[in-house]
XYZ file of C-alpha atoms in Angstrom:
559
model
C 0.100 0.494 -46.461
C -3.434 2.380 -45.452
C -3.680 4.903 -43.175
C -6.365 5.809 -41.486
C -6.202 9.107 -39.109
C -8.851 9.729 -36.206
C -8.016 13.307 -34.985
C -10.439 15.373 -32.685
C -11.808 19.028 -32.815
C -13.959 21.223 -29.857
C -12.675 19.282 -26.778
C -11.521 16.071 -25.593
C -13.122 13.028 -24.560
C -15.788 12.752 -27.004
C -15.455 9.459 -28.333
C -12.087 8.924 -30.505
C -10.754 5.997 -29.679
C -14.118 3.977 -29.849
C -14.884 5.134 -32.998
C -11.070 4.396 -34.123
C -11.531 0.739 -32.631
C -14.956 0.441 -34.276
C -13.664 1.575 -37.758
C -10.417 -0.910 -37.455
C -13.117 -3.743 -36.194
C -15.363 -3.288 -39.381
C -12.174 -3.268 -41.369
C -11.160 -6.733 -39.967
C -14.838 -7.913 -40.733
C -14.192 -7.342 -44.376
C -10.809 -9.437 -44.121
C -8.278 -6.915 -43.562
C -5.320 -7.125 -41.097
C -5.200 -3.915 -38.677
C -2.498 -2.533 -36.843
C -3.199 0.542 -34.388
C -0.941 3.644 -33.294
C -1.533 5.837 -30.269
C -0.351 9.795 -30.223
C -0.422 11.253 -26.731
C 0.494 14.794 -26.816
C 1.894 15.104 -23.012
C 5.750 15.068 -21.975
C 5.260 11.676 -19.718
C 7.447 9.270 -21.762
C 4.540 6.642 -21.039
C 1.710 6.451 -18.752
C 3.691 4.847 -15.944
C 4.126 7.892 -13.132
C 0.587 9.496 -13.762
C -2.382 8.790 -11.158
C -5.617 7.437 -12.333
C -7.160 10.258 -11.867
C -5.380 12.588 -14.582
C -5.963 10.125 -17.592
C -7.867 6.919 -16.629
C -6.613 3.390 -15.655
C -2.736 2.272 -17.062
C -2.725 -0.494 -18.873
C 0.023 -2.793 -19.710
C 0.946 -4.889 -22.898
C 2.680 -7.921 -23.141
C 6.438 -6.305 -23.374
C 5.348 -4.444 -19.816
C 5.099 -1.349 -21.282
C 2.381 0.629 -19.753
C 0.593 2.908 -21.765
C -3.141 4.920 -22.537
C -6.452 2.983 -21.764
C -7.384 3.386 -25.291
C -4.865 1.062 -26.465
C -6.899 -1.127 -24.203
C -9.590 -0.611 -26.495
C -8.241 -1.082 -29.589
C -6.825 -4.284 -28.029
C -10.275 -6.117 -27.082
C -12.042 -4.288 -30.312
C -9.620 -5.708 -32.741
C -8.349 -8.941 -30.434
C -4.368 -8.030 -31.347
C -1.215 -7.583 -29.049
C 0.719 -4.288 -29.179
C 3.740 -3.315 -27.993
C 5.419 -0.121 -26.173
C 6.207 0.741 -29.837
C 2.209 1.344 -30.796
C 2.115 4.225 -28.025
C 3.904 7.559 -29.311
C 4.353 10.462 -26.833
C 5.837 13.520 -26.923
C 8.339 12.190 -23.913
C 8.775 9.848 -26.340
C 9.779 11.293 -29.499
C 12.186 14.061 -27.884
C 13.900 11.334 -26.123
C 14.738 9.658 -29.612
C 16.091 13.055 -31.007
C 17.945 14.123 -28.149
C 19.456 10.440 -27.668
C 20.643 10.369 -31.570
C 21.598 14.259 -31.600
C 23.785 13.062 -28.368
C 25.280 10.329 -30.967
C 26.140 13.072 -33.311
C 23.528 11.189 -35.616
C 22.854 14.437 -37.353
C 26.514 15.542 -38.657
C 26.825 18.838 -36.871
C 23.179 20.170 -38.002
C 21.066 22.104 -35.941
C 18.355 20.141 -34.516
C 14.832 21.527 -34.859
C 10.965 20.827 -34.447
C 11.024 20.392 -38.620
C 12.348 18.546 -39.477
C 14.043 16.691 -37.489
C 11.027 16.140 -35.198
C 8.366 15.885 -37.539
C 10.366 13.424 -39.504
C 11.212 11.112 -36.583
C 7.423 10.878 -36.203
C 6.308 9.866 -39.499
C 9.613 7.060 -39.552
C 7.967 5.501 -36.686
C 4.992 5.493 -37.745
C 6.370 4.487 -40.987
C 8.439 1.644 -39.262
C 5.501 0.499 -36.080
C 2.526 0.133 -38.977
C 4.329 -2.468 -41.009
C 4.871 -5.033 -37.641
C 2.435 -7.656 -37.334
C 0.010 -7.496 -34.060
C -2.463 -10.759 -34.874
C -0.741 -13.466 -34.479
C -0.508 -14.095 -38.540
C 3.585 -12.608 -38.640
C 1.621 -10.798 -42.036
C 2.210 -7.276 -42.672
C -1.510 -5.513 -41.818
C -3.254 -3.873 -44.541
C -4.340 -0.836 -41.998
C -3.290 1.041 -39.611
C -4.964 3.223 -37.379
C -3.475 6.648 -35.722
C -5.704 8.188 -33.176
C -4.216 11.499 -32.399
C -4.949 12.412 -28.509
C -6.177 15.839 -27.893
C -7.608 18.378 -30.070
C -6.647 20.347 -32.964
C -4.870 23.808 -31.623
C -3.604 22.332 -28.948
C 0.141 23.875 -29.102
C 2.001 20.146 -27.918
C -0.237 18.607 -30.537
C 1.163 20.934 -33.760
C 4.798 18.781 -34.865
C 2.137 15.733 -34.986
C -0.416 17.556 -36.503
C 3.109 18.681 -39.297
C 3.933 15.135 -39.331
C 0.542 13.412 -40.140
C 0.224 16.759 -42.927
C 3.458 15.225 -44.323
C 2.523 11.535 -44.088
C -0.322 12.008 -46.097
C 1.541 13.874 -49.233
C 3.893 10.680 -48.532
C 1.425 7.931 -48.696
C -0.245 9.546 -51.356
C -4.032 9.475 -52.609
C -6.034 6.256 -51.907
C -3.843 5.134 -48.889
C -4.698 7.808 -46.282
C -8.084 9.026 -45.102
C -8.925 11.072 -41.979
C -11.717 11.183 -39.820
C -12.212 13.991 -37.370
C -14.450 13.580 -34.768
C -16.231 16.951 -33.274
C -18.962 17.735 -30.578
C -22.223 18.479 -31.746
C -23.878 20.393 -28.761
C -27.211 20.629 -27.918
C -28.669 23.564 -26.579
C -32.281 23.809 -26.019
C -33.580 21.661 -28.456
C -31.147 23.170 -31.052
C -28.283 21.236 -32.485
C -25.070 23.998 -33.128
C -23.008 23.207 -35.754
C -20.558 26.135 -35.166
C -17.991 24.090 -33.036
C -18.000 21.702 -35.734
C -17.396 24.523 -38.619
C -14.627 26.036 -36.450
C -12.692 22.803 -35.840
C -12.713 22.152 -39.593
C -11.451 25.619 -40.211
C -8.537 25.356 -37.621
C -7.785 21.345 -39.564
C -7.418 22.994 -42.580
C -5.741 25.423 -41.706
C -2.692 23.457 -40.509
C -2.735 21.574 -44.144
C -5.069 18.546 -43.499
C -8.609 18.434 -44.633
C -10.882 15.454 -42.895
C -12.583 13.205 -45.451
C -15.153 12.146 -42.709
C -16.931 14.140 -40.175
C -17.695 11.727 -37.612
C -20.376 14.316 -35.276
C -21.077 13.589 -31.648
C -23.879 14.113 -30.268
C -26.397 13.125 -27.326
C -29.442 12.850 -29.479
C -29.442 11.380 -33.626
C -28.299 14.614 -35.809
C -31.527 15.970 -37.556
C -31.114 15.804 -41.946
C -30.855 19.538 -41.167
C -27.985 19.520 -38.708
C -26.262 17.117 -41.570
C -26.716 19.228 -44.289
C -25.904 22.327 -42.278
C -22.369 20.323 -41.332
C -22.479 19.355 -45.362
C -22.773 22.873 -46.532
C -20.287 24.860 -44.104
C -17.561 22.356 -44.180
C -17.589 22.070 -47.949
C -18.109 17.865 -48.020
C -20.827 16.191 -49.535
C -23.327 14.493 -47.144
C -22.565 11.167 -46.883
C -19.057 12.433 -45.600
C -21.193 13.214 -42.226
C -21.182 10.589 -40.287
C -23.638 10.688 -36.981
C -22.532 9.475 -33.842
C -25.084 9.966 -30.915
C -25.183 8.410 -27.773
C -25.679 4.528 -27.537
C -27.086 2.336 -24.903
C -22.985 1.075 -24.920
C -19.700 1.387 -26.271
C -20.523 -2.240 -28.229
C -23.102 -0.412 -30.554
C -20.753 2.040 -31.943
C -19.405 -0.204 -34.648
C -23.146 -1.532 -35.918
C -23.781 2.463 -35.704
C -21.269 3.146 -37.609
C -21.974 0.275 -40.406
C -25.523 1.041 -40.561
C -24.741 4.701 -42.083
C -22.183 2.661 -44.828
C -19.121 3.876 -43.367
C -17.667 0.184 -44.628
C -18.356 1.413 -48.346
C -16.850 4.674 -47.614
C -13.141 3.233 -46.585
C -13.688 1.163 -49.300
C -13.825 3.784 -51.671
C -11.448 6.424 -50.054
C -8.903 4.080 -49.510
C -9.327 1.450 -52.946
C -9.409 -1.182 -50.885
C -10.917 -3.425 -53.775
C -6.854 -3.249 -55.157
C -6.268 -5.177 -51.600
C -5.762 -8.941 -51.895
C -7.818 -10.081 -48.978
C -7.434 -13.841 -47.716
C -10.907 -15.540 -47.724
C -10.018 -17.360 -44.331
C -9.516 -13.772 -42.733
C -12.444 -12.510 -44.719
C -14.741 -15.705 -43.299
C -12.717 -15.235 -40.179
C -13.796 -11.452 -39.769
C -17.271 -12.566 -40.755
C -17.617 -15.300 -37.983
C -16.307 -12.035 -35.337
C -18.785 -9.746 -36.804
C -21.792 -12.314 -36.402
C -20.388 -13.053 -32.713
C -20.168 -9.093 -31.904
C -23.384 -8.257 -32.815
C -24.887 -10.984 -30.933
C -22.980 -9.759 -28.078
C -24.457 -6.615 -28.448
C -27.959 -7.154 -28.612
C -27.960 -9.958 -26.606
C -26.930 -7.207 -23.695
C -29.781 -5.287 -24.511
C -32.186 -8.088 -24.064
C -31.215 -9.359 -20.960
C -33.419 -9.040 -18.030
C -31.877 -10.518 -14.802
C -29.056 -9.213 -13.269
C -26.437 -9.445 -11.022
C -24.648 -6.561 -8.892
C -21.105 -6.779 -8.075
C -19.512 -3.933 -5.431
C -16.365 -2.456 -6.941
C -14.180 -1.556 -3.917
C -11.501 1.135 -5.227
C -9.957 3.976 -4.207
C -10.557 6.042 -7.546
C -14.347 5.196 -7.893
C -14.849 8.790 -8.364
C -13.421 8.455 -12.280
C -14.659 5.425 -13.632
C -12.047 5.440 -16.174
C -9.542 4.345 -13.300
C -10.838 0.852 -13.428
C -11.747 0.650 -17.660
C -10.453 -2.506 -18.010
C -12.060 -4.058 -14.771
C -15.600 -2.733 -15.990
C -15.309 -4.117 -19.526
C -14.301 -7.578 -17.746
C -17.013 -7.560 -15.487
C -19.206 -6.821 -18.911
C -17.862 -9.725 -20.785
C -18.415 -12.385 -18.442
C -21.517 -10.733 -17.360
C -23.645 -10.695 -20.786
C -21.312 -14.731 -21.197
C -23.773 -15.583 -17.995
C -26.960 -14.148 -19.240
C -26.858 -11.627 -16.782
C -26.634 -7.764 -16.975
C -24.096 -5.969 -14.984
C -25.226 -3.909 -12.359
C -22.033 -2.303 -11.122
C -21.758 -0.521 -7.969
C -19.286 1.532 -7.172
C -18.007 1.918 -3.583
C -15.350 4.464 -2.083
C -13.197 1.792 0.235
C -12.157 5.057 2.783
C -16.073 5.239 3.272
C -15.674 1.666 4.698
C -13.829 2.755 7.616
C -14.994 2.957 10.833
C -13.899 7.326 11.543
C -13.122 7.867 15.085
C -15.564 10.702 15.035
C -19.377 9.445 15.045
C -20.543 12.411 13.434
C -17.428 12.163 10.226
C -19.352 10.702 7.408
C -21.647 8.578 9.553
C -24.221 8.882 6.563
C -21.817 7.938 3.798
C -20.252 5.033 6.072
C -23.430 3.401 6.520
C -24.408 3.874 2.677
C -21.119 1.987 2.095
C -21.655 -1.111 3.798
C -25.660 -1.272 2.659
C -23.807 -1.341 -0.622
C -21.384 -3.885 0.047
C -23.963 -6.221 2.423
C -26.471 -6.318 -0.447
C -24.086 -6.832 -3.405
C -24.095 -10.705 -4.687
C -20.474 -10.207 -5.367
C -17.442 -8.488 -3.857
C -14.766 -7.349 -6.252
C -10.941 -5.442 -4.484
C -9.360 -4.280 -7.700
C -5.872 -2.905 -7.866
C -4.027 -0.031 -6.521
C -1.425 1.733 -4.780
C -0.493 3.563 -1.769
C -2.645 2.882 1.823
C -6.034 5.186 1.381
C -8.437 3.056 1.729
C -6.919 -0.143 2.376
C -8.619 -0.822 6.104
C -11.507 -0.386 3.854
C -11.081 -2.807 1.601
C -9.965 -5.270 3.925
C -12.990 -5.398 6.016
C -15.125 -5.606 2.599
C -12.888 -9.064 2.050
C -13.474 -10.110 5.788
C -17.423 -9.472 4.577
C -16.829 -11.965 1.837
C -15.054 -14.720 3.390
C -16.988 -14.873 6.566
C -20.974 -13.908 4.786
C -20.044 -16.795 1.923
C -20.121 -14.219 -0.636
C -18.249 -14.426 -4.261
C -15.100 -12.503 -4.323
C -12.089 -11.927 -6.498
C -8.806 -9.684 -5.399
C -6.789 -8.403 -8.158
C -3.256 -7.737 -7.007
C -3.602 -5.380 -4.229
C -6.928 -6.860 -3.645
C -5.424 -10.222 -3.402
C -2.902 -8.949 -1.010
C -5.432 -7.575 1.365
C -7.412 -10.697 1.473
C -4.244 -12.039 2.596
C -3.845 -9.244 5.535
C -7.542 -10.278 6.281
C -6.699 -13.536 6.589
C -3.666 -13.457 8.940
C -5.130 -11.292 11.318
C -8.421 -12.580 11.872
C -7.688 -16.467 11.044
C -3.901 -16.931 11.580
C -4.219 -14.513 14.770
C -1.270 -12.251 13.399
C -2.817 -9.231 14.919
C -0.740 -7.027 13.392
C -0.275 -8.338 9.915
C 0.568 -5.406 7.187
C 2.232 -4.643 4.284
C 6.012 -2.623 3.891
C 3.707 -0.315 1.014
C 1.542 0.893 4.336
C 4.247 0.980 7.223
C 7.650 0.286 5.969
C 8.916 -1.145 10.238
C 5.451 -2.733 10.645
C 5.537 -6.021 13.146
C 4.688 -8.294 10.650
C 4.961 -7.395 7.307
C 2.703 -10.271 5.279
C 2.929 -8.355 1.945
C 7.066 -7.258 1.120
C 8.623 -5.135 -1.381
C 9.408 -7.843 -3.985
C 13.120 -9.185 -4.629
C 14.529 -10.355 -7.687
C 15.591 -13.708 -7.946
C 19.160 -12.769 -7.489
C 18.560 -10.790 -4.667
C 17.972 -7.376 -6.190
C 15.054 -5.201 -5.648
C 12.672 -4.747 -8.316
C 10.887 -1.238 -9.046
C 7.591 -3.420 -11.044
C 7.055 -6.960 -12.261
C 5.754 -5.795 -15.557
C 4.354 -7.799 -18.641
C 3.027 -11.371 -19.643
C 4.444 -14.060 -17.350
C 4.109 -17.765 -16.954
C 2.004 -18.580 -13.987
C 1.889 -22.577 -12.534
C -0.754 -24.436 -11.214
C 0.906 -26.070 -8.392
C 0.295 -29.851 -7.731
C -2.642 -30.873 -5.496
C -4.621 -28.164 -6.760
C -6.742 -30.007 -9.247
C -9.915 -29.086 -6.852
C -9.243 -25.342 -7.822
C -12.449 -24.028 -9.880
C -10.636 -21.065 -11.659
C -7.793 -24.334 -12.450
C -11.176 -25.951 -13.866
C -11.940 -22.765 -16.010
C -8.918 -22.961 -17.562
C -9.143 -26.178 -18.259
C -6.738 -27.778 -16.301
C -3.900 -26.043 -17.596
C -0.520 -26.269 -15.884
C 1.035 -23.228 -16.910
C -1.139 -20.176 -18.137
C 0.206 -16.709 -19.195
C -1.058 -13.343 -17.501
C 0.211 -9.669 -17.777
C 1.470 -7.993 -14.515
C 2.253 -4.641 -12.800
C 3.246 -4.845 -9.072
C 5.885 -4.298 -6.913
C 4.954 -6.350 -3.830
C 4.400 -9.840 -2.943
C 3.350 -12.101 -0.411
C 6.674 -12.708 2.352
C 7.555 -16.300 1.976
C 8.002 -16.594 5.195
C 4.754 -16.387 6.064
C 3.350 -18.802 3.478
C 3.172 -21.964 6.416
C 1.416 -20.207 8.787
C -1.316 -19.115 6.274
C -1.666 -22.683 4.677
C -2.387 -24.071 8.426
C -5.056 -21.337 8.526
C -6.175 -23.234 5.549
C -4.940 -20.382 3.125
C -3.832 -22.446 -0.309
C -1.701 -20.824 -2.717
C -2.818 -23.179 -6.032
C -0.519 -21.343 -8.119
C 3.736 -19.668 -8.098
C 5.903 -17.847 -10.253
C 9.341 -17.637 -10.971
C 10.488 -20.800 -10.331
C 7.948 -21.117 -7.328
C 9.128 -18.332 -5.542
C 6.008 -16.327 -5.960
C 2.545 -16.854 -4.438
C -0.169 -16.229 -7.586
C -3.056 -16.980 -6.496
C -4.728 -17.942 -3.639
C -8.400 -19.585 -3.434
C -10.508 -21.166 -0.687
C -11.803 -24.940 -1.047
C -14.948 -24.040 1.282
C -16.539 -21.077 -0.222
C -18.330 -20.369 -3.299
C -15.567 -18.611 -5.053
C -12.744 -16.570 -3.150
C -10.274 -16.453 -5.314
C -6.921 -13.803 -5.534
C -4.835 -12.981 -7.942
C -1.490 -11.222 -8.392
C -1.290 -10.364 -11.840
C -4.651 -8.556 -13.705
C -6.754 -10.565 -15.907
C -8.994 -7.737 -17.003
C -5.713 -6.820 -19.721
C -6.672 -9.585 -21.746
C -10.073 -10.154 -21.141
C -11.791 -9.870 -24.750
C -15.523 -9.151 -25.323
C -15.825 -12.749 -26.795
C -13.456 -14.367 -24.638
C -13.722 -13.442 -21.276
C -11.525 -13.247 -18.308
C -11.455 -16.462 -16.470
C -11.190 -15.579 -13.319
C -14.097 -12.650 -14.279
C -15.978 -15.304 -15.537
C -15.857 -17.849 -12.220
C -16.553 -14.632 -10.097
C -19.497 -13.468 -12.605
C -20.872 -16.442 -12.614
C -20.509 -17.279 -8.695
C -21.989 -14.424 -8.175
C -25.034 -14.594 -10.760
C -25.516 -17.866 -9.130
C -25.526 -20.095 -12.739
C -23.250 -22.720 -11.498
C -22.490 -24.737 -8.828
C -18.877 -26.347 -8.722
């Protein structure tokens, strides 16, 4: 097993996990099978409880465990499926210890940070590297560990031990590091000093990078390189230059353009690999498609503008997943994105004239001139007014929209006030005694309440629905399979009154109990969905319903 190690010096957020997806992407060019590992530092046991805004969107795998955007990333870059066991926190880890020291698992032994810590770590990493994640049920060849944070960060020092001891373990030619540091710029100068500092603090803790991977906002200067060279005591092709890209998608042919291919190569012997020639045509065919995906976006000179309605638009982040979607079926249509970004509580109508008149009427010149209409998820009732007079906007102006679980559900608010005359149609998440509760807190099957439907789960297209254009886009399918996260549904009872509105549910869940998704027959495309589609939208496979929407919206097709 390889082991490849993206750690991060100087501060946070500079780039880490694209340039770990873009390393494990040119590895699967060449062939190779690549698993990826995750290392958040924090106490959170998972990324479940925390809001948007402290660390970005949550996204959820298959098994329903929800976990860091970046393994998002490392999902669409390197088209696998990971599990709950390919995100490591510190929550994490001390839960394992504590739950076997509560076994007696240790014999009696005191219980500390090294070992006993340190080891549980590297066994599951050890254990999590070796489990397939492409479909092949072959052990990969790679696996990638991005450690979160930066080095001398105090929760980040029994992973920092651990990776210091898995790489004595694995031994030369199977483990290589990269760190990734900030390369300022101030004035016209590029500093090195950060860089020199947050090599000195990695060695000093027992691992020395074999790559420098430098961000920077401009390309590093041969003199910044050999300045980088010189005081970190690697020769210069160990510098690898990272400036800023027109998008995310370049970073890989940025990164293959300066050899780093032939450097893993080396580092790692991967010529004592065996490497399948279907995988290595297979990785071949990807490589030709990304690239043409990438340029092709630079080229492209029409556009189309979709209004993101959110609640978080303030961090972008908060809606990663929806963005990239929007991207992929974008550049699919031959159009480039023009995304804009609307704050739903800036939709409301303020009982004061003079509260935010400006930013009220800014809002709506936004959403009135978008050529699509996009609700995404969410939680909790900021907002939500908002959003449901942007979906009134849609449905009555003929304009392309798409409601993604809470979206979906305020469509259907929209709808049963202002179509089904339920005046006061709500949801329990926004007044738990309301009149006429349209959206519930969702029941099990038996009965029981349910905290989250989480995970991939089999969605049917229900009969009579063969007019549906997202059933067309996925070509007629009966059953397709989507990843979830909500906790309230549409109230069955009100399912009849809706349909004589001419409301169609074209698709159920569990056994039919559950309304999917909901579309309109006379409308370009209005189309909700419960579950989110942006999880395993890929950058050269998008998103169905993205794509309809995109493409509604763009104007390319007429159904």
């Amino acid at each position: 097993m390889k082991y490849v190690l993206v750690s991060g010096g100087v501060i946070s957020g500079v780039g880490k996990s694209v340039i770990a997806s873009s390393t494990g992407l040119l590895l699967k060019t060449i062939g190779l099978k690549v698993s990826s590992i995750k290392i958040d530092p924090y106490v959170n046991v998972d990324a479940g409880t925390m809001a948007p805004t402290e660390h970005g969107e949550v996204f959820v795998l298959d098994d329903g465990a929800e976990v860091d955007l970046d393994l998002g990333n490392y999902e669409r870059y390197l088209n696998v499926r990971l599990t709950q066991e390919n995100s490591i926190t510190t929550g994490k880890i001390y839960q394992r210890v504590i739950e076997r020291e509560r076994r007696g698992d240790y014999l009696g032994r005191t219980v500390q940070v090294v070992p006993h810590l340190t080891d549980a770590i590297q066994d599951w990493i050890e254990r999590v590297a070796r489990v397939p994640v492409d479909g092949t049920d072959e052990v990969p060849d790679v696996c990638l560990i991005e450690l979160g944070g930066s080095v001398g960060d105090i929760e980040n020092a029994p992973f920092i031990e651990a990776m210091r001891r898995l790489r004595r373990w694995a031994g030369k030619g199977n483990f290589l590091q990269i760190h990734v540091s900030l390369v300022p710029v101030v004035g016209d100068e590029q500093k090195t000093k950060p860089t020199q500092q947050a090599i000195r603090d990695m060695r000093s803790v027992g691992l020395s990078p074999d790559l420098i991977a430098c961000r920077c906002i401009q390309p590093l200067r041969s003199s910044t390189i050999g300045k980088i060279a010189q005081f970190c005591q690697v020769e210069l092709d160990q510098v690898i230059a990272v400036h800023d890209v027109p998008s995310t998608y370049h970073v890989p042919v940025l990164l293959e353009d300066q050899g780093l291919i032939c450097r893993l190569r080396n580092i790692l012997e991967l010529h004592a690999l065996a490497i399948s020639s279907s995988l290595s045509r297979k990785g071949g065919e990807a490589w030709a498609g990304w690239k043409t995906f990438t340029f092709a976006q630079d080229r492209l000179l029409d556009s189309v503008s979709i209004a993101l309605v959110g609640k978080h638009t303030n961090l972008h982040d908060s809606y990663l997943s929806v963005v990239k979607s929007l991207e992929h079926a974008s550049v699919r249509c031959g159009r480039k994105l023009n995304l804009i970004w609307v704050d739903a509580s800036h939709l409301e109508q303020r009982q004061s004239i003079q509260d935010s008149s400006a930013e009220f009427h800014k809002a709506w010149h936004k959403v009135c001139t978008a050529d699509g209409i996009l609700i995404p998820g969410g939680f909790g009732h900021r907002g939500t007014e908002g959003m449901i007079a942007a979906a009134k906007w849609a449905r009555q102006n003929k304009i392309p929209f798409l409601g993604i679980c809470l979206g979906m559900q305020l469509a259907v608010i929209e709808f049963a006030r202002n179509i089904c005359n339920i005046q006061h149609a709500s949801s329990e998440e926004f007044a738990e005694y309301c009149p006429d509760p349209v959206i519930i807190s969702m029941p099990g099957i038996d009965g029981s309440k349910l905290t989250m439907k989480l995970g991939l789960h089999p969605t049917f297209f229900q009969a009579g629905s063969e007019w549906s254009k997202l059933r067309q886009l996925y070509g007629e399918k009966e059953e397709i399979l989507e990843r979830y996260r909500h906790c309230y549904e549409i109230n069955p009872q009100y399912i009849d009154r809706l349909a004589e509105g001419g409301l169609e549910f074209i698709a159920k869940g569990d056994g039919g109990e559950r309304m999917e998704i909901l579309e309109l027959r006379d409308h370009p495309w209005f189309v909700g969905v419960q579950f989110h589609p942006e999880y395993l939208s890929k950058v050269l496979h998008p998103s169905k319903p993205y794509l309809g929407f995109v493409a509604a919206s763009a104007g390319v097709v007429s159904w």
